[in-house]
Coordinates of C-alpha atoms in Angstrom, one line a residue:
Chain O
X248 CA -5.5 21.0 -10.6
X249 CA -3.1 18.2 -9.3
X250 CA -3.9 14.5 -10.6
X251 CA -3.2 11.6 -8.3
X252 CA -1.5 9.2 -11.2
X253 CA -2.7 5.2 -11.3
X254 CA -0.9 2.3 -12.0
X255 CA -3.2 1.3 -15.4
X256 CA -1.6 2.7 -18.6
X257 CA -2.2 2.4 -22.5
X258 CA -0.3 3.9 -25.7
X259 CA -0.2 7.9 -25.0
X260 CA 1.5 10.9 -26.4
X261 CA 4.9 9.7 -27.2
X262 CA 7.4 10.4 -29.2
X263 CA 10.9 10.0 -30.4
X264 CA 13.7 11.1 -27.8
X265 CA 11.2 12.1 -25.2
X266 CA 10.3 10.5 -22.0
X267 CA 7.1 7.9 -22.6
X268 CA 3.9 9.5 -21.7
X269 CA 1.4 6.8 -21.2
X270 CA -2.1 7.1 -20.6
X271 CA -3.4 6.5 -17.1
X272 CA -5.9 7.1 -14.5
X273 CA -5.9 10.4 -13.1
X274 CA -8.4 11.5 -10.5
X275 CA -9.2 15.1 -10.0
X276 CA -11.1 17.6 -8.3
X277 CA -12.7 20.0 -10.4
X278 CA -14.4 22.8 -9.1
X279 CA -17.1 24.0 -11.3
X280 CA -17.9 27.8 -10.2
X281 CA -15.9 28.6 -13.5
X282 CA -18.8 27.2 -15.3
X283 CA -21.1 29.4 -14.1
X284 CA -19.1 32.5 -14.3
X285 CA -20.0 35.4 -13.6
X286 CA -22.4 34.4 -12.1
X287 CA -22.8 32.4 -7.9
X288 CA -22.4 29.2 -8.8
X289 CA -25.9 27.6 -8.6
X290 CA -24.8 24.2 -6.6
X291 CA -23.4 26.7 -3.7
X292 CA -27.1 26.9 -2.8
X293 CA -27.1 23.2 -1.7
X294 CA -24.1 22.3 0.8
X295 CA -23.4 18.6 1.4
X296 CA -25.8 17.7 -1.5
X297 CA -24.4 15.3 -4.9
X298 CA -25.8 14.2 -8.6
X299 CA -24.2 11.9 -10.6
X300 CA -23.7 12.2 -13.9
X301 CA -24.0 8.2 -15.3
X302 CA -23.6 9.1 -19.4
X303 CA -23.8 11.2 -22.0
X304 CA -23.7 11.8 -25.7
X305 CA -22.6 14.4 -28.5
X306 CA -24.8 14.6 -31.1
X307 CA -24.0 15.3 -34.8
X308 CA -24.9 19.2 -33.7
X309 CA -22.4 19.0 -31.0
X310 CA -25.6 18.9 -28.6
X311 CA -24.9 17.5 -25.6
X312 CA -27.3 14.9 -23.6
X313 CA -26.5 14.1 -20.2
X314 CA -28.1 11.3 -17.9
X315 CA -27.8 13.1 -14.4
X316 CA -28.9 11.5 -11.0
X317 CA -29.3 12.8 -7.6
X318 CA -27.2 11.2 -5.1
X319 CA -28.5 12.9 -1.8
X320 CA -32.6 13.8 -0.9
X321 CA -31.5 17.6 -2.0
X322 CA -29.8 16.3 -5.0
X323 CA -32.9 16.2 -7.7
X324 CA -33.3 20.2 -6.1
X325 CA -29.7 21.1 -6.6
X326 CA -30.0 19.5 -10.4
X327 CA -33.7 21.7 -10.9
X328 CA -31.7 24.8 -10.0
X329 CA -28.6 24.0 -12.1
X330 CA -31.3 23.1 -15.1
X331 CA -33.2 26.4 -14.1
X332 CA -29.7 28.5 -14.6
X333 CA -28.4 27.1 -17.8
X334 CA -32.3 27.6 -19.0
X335 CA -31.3 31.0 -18.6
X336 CA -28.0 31.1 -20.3
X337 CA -29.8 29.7 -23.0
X338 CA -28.3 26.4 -22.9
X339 CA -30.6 24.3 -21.9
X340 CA -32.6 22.8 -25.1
X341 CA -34.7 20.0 -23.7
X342 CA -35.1 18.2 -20.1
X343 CA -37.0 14.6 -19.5
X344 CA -37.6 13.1 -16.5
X345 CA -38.2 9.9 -15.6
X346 CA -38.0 7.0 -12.8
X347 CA -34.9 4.4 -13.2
X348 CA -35.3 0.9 -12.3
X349 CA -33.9 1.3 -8.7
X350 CA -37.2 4.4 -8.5
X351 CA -34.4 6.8 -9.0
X352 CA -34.9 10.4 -10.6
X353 CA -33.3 10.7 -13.5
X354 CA -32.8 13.5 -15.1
X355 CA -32.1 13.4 -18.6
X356 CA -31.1 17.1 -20.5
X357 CA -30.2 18.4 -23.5
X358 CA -27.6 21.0 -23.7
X359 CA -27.0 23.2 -27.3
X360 CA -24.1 24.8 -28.0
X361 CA -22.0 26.5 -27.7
X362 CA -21.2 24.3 -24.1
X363 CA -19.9 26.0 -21.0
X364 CA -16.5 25.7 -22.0
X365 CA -14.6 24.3 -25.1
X366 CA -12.5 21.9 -22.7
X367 CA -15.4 19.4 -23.0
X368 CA -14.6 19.1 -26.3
X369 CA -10.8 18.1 -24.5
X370 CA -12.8 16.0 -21.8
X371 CA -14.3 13.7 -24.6
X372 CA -12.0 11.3 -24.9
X373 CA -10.4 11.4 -21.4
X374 CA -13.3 11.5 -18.9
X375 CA -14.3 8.0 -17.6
X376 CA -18.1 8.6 -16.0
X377 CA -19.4 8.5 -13.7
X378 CA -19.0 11.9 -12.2
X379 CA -20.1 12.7 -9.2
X380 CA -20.7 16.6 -8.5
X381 CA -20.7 17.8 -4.6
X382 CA -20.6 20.6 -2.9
X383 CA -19.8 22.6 -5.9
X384 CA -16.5 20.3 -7.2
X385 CA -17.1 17.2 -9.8
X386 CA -15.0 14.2 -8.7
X387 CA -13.5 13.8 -12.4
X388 CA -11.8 11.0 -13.6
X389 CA -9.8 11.2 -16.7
X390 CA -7.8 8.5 -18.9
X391 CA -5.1 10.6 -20.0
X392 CA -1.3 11.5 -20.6
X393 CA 0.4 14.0 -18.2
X394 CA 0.7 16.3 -20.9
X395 CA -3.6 16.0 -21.8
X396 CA -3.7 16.7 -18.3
X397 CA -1.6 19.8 -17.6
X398 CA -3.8 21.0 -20.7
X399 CA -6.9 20.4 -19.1
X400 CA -5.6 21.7 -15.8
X401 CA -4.9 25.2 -17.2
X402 CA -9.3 25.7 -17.8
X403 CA -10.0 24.7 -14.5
X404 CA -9.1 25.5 -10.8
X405 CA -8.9 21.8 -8.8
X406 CA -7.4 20.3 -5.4
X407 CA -5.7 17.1 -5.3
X408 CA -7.6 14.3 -3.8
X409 CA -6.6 10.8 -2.6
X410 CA -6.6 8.0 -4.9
X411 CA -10.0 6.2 -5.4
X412 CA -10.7 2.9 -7.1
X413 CA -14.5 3.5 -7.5
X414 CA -13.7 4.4 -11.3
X415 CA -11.2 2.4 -13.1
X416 CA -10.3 2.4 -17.0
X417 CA -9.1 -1.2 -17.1
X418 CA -7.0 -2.2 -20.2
X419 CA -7.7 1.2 -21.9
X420 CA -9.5 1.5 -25.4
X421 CA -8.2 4.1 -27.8
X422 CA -9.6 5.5 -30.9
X423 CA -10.6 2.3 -33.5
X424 CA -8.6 -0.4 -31.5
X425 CA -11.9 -2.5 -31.2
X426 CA -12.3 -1.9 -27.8
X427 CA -14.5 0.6 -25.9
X428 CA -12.9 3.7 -25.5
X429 CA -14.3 6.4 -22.6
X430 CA -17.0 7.9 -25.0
X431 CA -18.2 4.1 -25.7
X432 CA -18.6 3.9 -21.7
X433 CA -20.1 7.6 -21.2
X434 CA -22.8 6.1 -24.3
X435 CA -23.3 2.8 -22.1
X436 CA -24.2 4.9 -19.2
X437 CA -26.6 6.8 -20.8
X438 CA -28.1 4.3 -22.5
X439 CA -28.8 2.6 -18.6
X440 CA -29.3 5.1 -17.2
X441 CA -32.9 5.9 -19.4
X442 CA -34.1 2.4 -19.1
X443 CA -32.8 0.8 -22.5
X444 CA -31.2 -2.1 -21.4
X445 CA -34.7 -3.3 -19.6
X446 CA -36.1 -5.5 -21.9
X447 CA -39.0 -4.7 -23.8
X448 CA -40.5 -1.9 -21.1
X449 CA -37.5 0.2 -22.5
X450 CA -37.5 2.2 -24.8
X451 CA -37.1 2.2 -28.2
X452 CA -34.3 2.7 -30.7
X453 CA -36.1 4.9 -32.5
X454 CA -36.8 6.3 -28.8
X455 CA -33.5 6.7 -27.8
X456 CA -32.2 8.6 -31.2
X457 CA -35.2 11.0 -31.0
X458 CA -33.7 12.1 -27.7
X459 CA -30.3 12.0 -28.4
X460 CA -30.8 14.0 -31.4
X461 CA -29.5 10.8 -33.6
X462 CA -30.8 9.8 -37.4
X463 CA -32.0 6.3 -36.5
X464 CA -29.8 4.6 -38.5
X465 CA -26.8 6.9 -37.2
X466 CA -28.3 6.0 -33.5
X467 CA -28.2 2.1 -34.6
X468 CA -24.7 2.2 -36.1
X469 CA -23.4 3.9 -33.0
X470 CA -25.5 1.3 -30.9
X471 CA -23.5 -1.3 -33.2
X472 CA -20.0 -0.2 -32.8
X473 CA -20.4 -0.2 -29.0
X474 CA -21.5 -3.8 -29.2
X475 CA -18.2 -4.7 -31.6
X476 CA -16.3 -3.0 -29.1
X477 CA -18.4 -4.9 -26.0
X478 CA -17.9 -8.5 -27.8
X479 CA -14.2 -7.6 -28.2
X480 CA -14.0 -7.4 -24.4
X481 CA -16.1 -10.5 -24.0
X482 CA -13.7 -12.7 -25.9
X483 CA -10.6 -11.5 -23.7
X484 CA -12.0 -12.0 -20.8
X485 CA -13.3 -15.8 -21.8
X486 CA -10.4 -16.4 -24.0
X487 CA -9.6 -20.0 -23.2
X488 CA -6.9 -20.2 -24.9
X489 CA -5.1 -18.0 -22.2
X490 CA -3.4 -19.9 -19.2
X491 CA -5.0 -19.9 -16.3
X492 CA -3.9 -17.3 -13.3
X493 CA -1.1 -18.4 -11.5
X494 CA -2.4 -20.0 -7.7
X495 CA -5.5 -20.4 -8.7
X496 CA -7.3 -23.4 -6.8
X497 CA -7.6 -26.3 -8.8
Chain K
X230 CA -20.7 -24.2 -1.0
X231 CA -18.9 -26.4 -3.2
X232 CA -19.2 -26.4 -7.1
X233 CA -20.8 -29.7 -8.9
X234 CA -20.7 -30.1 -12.3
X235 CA -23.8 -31.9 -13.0
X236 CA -26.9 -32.3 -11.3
X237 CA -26.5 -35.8 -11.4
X238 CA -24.1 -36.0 -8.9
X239 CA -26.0 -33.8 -6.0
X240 CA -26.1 -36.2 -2.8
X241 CA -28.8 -36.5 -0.2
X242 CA -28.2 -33.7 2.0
X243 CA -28.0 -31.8 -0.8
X244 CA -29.6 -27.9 -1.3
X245 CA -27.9 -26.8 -4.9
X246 CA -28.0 -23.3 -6.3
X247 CA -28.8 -24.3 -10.8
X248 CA -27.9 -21.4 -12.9
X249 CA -28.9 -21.6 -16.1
X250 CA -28.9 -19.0 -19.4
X251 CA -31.4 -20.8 -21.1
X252 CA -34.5 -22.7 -20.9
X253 CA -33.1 -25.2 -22.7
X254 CA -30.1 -25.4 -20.0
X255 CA -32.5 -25.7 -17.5
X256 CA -34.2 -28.6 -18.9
X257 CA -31.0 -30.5 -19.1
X258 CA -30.2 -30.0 -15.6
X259 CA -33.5 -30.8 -14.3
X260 CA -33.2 -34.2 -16.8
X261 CA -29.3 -35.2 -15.3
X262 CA -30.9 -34.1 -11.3
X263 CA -33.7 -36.8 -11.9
X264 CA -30.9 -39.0 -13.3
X265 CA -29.4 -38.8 -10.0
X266 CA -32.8 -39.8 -8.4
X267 CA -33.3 -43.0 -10.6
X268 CA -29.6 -44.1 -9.8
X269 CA -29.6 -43.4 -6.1
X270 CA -33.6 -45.2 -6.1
X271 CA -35.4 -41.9 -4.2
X272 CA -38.3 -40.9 -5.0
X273 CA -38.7 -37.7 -7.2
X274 CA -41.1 -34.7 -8.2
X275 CA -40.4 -31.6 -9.7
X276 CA -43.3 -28.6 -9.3
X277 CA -43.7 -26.6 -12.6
X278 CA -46.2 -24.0 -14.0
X279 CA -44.9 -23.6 -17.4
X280 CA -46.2 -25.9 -19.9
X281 CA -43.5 -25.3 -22.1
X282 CA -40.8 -25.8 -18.9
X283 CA -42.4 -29.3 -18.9
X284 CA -42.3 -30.3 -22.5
X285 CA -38.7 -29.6 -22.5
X286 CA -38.0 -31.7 -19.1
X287 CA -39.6 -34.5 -21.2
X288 CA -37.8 -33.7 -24.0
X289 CA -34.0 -33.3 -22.0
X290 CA -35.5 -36.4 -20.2
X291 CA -36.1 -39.0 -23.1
X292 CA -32.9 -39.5 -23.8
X293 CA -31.1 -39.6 -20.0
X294 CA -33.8 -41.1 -17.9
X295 CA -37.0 -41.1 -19.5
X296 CA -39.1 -43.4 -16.7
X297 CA -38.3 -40.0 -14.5
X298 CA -41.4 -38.3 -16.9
X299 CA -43.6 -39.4 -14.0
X300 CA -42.0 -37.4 -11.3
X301 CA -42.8 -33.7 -13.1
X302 CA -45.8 -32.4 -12.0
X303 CA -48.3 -29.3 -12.8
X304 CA -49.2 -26.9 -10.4
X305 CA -51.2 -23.6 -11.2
X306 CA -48.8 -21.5 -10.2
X307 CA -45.9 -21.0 -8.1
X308 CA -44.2 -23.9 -6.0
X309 CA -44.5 -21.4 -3.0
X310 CA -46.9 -19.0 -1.1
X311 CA -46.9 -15.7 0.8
X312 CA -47.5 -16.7 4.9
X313 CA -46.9 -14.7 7.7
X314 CA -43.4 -16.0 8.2
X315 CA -43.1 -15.3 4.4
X316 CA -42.7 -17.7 1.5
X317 CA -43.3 -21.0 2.3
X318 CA -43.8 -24.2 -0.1
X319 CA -47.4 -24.7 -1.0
X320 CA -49.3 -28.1 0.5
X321 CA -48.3 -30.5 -2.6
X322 CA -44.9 -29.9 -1.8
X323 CA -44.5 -29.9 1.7
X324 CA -47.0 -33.2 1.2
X325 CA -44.5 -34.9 -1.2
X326 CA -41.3 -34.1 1.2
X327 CA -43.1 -35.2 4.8
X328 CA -44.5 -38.7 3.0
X329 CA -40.5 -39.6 2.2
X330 CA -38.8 -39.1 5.1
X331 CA -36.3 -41.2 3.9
X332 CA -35.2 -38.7 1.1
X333 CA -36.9 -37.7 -1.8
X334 CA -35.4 -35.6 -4.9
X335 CA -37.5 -32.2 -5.0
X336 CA -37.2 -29.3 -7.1
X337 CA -40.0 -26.3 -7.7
X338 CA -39.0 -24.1 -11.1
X339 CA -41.3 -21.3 -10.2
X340 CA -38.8 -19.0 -8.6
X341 CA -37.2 -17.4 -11.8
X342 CA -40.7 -16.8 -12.9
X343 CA -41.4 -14.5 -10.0
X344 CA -38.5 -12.9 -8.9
X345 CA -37.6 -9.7 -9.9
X346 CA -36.1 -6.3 -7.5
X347 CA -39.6 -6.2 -5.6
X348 CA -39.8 -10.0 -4.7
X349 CA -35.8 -10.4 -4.5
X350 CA -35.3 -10.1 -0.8
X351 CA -39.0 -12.3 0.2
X352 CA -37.0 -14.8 -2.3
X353 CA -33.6 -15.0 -0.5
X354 CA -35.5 -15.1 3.0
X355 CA -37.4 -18.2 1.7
X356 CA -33.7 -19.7 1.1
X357 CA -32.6 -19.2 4.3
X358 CA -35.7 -20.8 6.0
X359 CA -35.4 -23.6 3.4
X360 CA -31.9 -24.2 4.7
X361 CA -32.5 -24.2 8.3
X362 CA -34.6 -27.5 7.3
X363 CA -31.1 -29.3 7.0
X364 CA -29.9 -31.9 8.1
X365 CA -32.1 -34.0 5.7
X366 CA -32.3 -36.6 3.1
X367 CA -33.5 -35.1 0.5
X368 CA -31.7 -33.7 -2.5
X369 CA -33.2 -30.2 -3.6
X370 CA -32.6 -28.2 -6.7
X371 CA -33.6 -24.3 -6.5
X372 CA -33.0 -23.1 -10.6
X373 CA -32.4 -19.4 -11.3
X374 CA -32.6 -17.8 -14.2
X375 CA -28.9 -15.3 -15.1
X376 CA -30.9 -13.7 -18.0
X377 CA -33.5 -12.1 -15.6
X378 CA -31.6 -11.7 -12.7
X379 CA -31.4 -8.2 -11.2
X380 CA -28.1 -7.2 -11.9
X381 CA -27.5 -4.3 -9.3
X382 CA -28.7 -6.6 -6.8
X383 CA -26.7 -9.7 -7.9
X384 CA -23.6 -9.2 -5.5
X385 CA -26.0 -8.9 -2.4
X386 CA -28.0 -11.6 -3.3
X387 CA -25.3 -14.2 -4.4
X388 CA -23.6 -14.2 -1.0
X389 CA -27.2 -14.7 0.5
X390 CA -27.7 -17.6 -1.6
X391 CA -23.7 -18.3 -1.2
X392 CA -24.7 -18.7 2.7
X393 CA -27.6 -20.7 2.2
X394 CA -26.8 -23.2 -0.6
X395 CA -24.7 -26.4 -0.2
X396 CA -23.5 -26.7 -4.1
X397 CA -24.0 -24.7 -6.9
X398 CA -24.2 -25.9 -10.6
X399 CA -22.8 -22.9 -13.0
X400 CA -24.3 -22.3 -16.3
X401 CA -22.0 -23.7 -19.4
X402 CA -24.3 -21.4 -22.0
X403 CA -21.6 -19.3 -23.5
X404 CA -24.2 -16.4 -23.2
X405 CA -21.5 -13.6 -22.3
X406 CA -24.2 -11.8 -19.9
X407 CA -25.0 -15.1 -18.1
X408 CA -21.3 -16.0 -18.1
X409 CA -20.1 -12.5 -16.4
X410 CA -22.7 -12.4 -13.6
X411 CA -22.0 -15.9 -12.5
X412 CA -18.6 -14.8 -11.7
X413 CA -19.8 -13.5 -8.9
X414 CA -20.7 -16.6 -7.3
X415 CA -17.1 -17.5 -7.6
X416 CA -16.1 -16.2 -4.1
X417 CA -18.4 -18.3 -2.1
X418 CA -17.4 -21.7 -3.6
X419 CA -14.8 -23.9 -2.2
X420 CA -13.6 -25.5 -5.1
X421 CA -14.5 -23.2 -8.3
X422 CA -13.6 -24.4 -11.6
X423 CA -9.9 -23.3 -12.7
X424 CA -11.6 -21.3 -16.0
X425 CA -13.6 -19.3 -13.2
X426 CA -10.9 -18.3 -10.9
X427 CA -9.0 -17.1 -14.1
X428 CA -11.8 -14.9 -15.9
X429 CA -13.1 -13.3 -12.6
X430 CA -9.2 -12.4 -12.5
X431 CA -9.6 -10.8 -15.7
X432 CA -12.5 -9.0 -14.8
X433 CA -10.9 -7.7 -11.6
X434 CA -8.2 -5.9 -14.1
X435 CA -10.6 -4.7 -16.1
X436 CA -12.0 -2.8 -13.4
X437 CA -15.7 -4.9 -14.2
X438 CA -15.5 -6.6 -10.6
X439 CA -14.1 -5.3 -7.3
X440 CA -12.9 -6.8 -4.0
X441 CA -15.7 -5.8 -1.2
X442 CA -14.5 -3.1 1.4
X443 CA -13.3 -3.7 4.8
X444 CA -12.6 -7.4 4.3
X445 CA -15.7 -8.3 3.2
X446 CA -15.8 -11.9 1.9
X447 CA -17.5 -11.6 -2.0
X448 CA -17.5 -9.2 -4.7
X449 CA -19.3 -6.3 -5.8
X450 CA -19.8 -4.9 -9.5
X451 CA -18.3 -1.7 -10.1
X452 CA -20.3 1.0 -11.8
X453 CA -18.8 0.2 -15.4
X454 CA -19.3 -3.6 -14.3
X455 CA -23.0 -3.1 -14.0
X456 CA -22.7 -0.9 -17.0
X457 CA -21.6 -3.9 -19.4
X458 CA -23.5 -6.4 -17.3
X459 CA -26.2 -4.8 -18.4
X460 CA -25.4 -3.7 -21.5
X461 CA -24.6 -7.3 -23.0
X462 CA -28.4 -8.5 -21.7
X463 CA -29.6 -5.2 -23.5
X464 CA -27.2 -4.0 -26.6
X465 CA -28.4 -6.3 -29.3
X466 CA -32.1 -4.9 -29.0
X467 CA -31.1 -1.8 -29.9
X468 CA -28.9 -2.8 -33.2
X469 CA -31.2 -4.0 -34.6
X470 CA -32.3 -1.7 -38.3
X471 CA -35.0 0.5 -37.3
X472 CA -37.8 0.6 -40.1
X473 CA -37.6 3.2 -42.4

């Protein structure tokens, strides 16, 4: 796996004597046979065709719930069969479906553990959604430190791909700074992706932490934090106290 | 498109984009645009089916020009109909414009009411019709509503409405959502305010808000900008206690 290194940075794994090791963007092209090991991998099956994976959560269980979308008209077929496979593996707890508000099929599933691989437990804090999966290799991008990403490189075979600014971490949260960190963002996408951000035709809270496998109130403290986090960005980026940009018209 | 900070100051000729975060707002746009009417001596009539739109142009209006009262008027529904060409203004209104050919200051307030993804593109056609009526004298006001605008569809539609509008009036409701999706209006405006140019910066850097490929004049959300667009409309819903 070979990571094509961004400009953006944050506080990373440093320490005393040794060279900084900031956080940045990496992009990376994971290839996801491994997952599915020993057996075919399941998305082989549908050449040219893409989901995208918009969110997710871990639940207090270490459940997983994943908002997935198909990209391409074989997409939704290509996410059955992957459902249909892990099913089988016994991973697969629970799958909904339903329309988003663009008349998209969204596929929302329920993995228990133990997951595929203990590296999502590595990707948690690193991977910046969404993902798109095509052709059998996730397009991966990760908010991490070389040293997080030479880790994450020895689970997974990968190619290295050109730099892409569809994804970008901005001014990077960590870990109880106040601002959103990449699981805050992978709980945002989710959360859009199943419709709760449309008014009162979404659903419910109470809703939302039945599926996620939440205790309400745990479901409307999360919900809460990511809004702390949300306002924190909101004042930076009206902060009028700030100059203006240089050259800007007046 | 240039930027105008109030209403007030919209000149004949005039076809103005209002944005506005709350009804409230609205109102006291719609009170400083007849303001403008009384001062420049045109004639005047706004087209409304919300009875509680109409108590709160007479409210905003009591205090800035309140012998403008007699230019809102009630319509049963919306200022414009579905015709063959598409949406056009309903009889009252194209009555009221044809018997002041000298100028008159219009506005109908039904659009936010009716437009939503389905009715967005019938919506920004009408604009474009409704500007290929210019050169005139009149001074026209088309309000939309940044709470229920379709976010995903906001870059697109702004540089329609961009193309089609000769001013725009931003929203000064600190309503973060309302705030952030005006920024994409930004691009099309000659003269922007100075606090614009500077937070649509900011949200370039945070990777909210991206340049459009190949040249492209505008913006476009990324996916995380649609993400938080979204999410500051829809977040505080959800934080609220659930009952035991």
């Amino acid at each position: 796996m070979t990571a094509t290194k961004r400009s953006r940075s944050s506080r990373g794994g440093d320490s005393p004597g040794s060279p900084p090791d900031p956080r940045t963007d990496h992009r990376l092209s994971v290839s996801l046979g491994k997952l599915f090991d020993p057996e075919p991998n399941p998305m082989a099956q549908f050449p040219g065709e893409a989901a995208e994976i918009d969110g997710y959560i871990v639940a207090p269980d270490q459940s997983v719930t994943i908002a997935a979308t198909a990209e391409t008209p074989g997409g939704l077929d290509m996410i059955d069969t992957v459902w249909v496979e892990l099913q089988r593996r016994g991973l697969g707890r629970r799958r909904m479906m339903l329309l988003d508000d663009r008349g998209r099929t969204v596929s929302v599933v329920t993995l228990a553990p133990p997951h595929p691989t203990e590296s999502l437990e590595l990707l948690r804090s690193h991977l910046l959604v969404p993902v798109v999966a095509r052709d059998g290799v996730a397009e991966v991008h990760l908010l991490a430190t070389r040293d997080e990403v030479a880790e994450l490189e020895g689970k997974f075979p990968a190619r290295e791909e050109p730099p892409s600014t569809s994804v970008r971490s901005g001014k990077a949260g960590e870990a109880g700074d106040g601002r959103l960190d990449p699981e805050d963002w992978a709980f945002l996408g989710l959360l859009c992706s199943v419709g709760a951000f449309d008014g009162p035709s979404g659903p419910s809270a109470r809703l939302l932490a039945e599926l996620f496998g939440l205790e309400p109130r745990a479901f409307v403290r999360r919900a809460t934090a990511v809004q702390q986090g949300l306002a924190g960005m909101v004042r930076d980026l009206f902060d009028t106290s700030q100059a203006p940009v240089a050259g800007a018209a007046a | 498109m240039r930027w105008i900070a109030s209403a007030e100051d919209l000149p004949p000729g005039s076809h103005s984009i209002d944005l506005y975060a709350s009804r409230p707002e609205a109102a006291r746009h719609m009170a400083s645009f007849l303001k403008g009417a009384k001062d420049r001596h045109q004639a005047a009539a706004i087209f409304s089916g919300d009875d509680d739109m109409i108590r709160l142009y007479r409210e905003a209006l009591t205090e800035r020009a309140p012998e403008m009262v007699s230019a809102l008027r009630r319509i049963q529904r919306a200022h414009v109909r579905p015709t063959a060409e598409g949406l056009r203004p309903i009889d009252d209104v194209g009555a009221f414009a044809s018997a002041h050919p000298e100028g008159a200051t219009m506005c109908g307030d039904t659009i936010p009411s009716l437009l939503n993804r389905r009715t967005l593109s019938s919506v920004l056609a009408y604009e474009d019709w409704f500007d290929t009526l210019r050169p005139f004298y009149h001074r026209g006001l088309c309000p939309y509503d940044l709470g229920s605008f379709p976010v995903a569809e906001a870059p697109d539609a702004f540089a329609s409405l961009g193309q089609a509008h000769t001013h725009v009036i931003f929203s000064t409701d600190p309503q973060p959502a309302s705030q952030f999706l005006q920024l994409l209006v930004v691009p099309y405006v000659e003269n922007p305010p100075k606090e614009h140019l500077g937070w649509l910066a900011r949200a370039v850097d945070e990777g909210l808000i991206e340049e459009r490929p190949n040249g492209e004049t505008g913006m476009d959300l990324t996916p995380r900008g649609e993400v938080f667009a979204r999410a500051l409309k829809g977040l505080p819903a959800l934080t609220q206690p659930t009952p035991a």
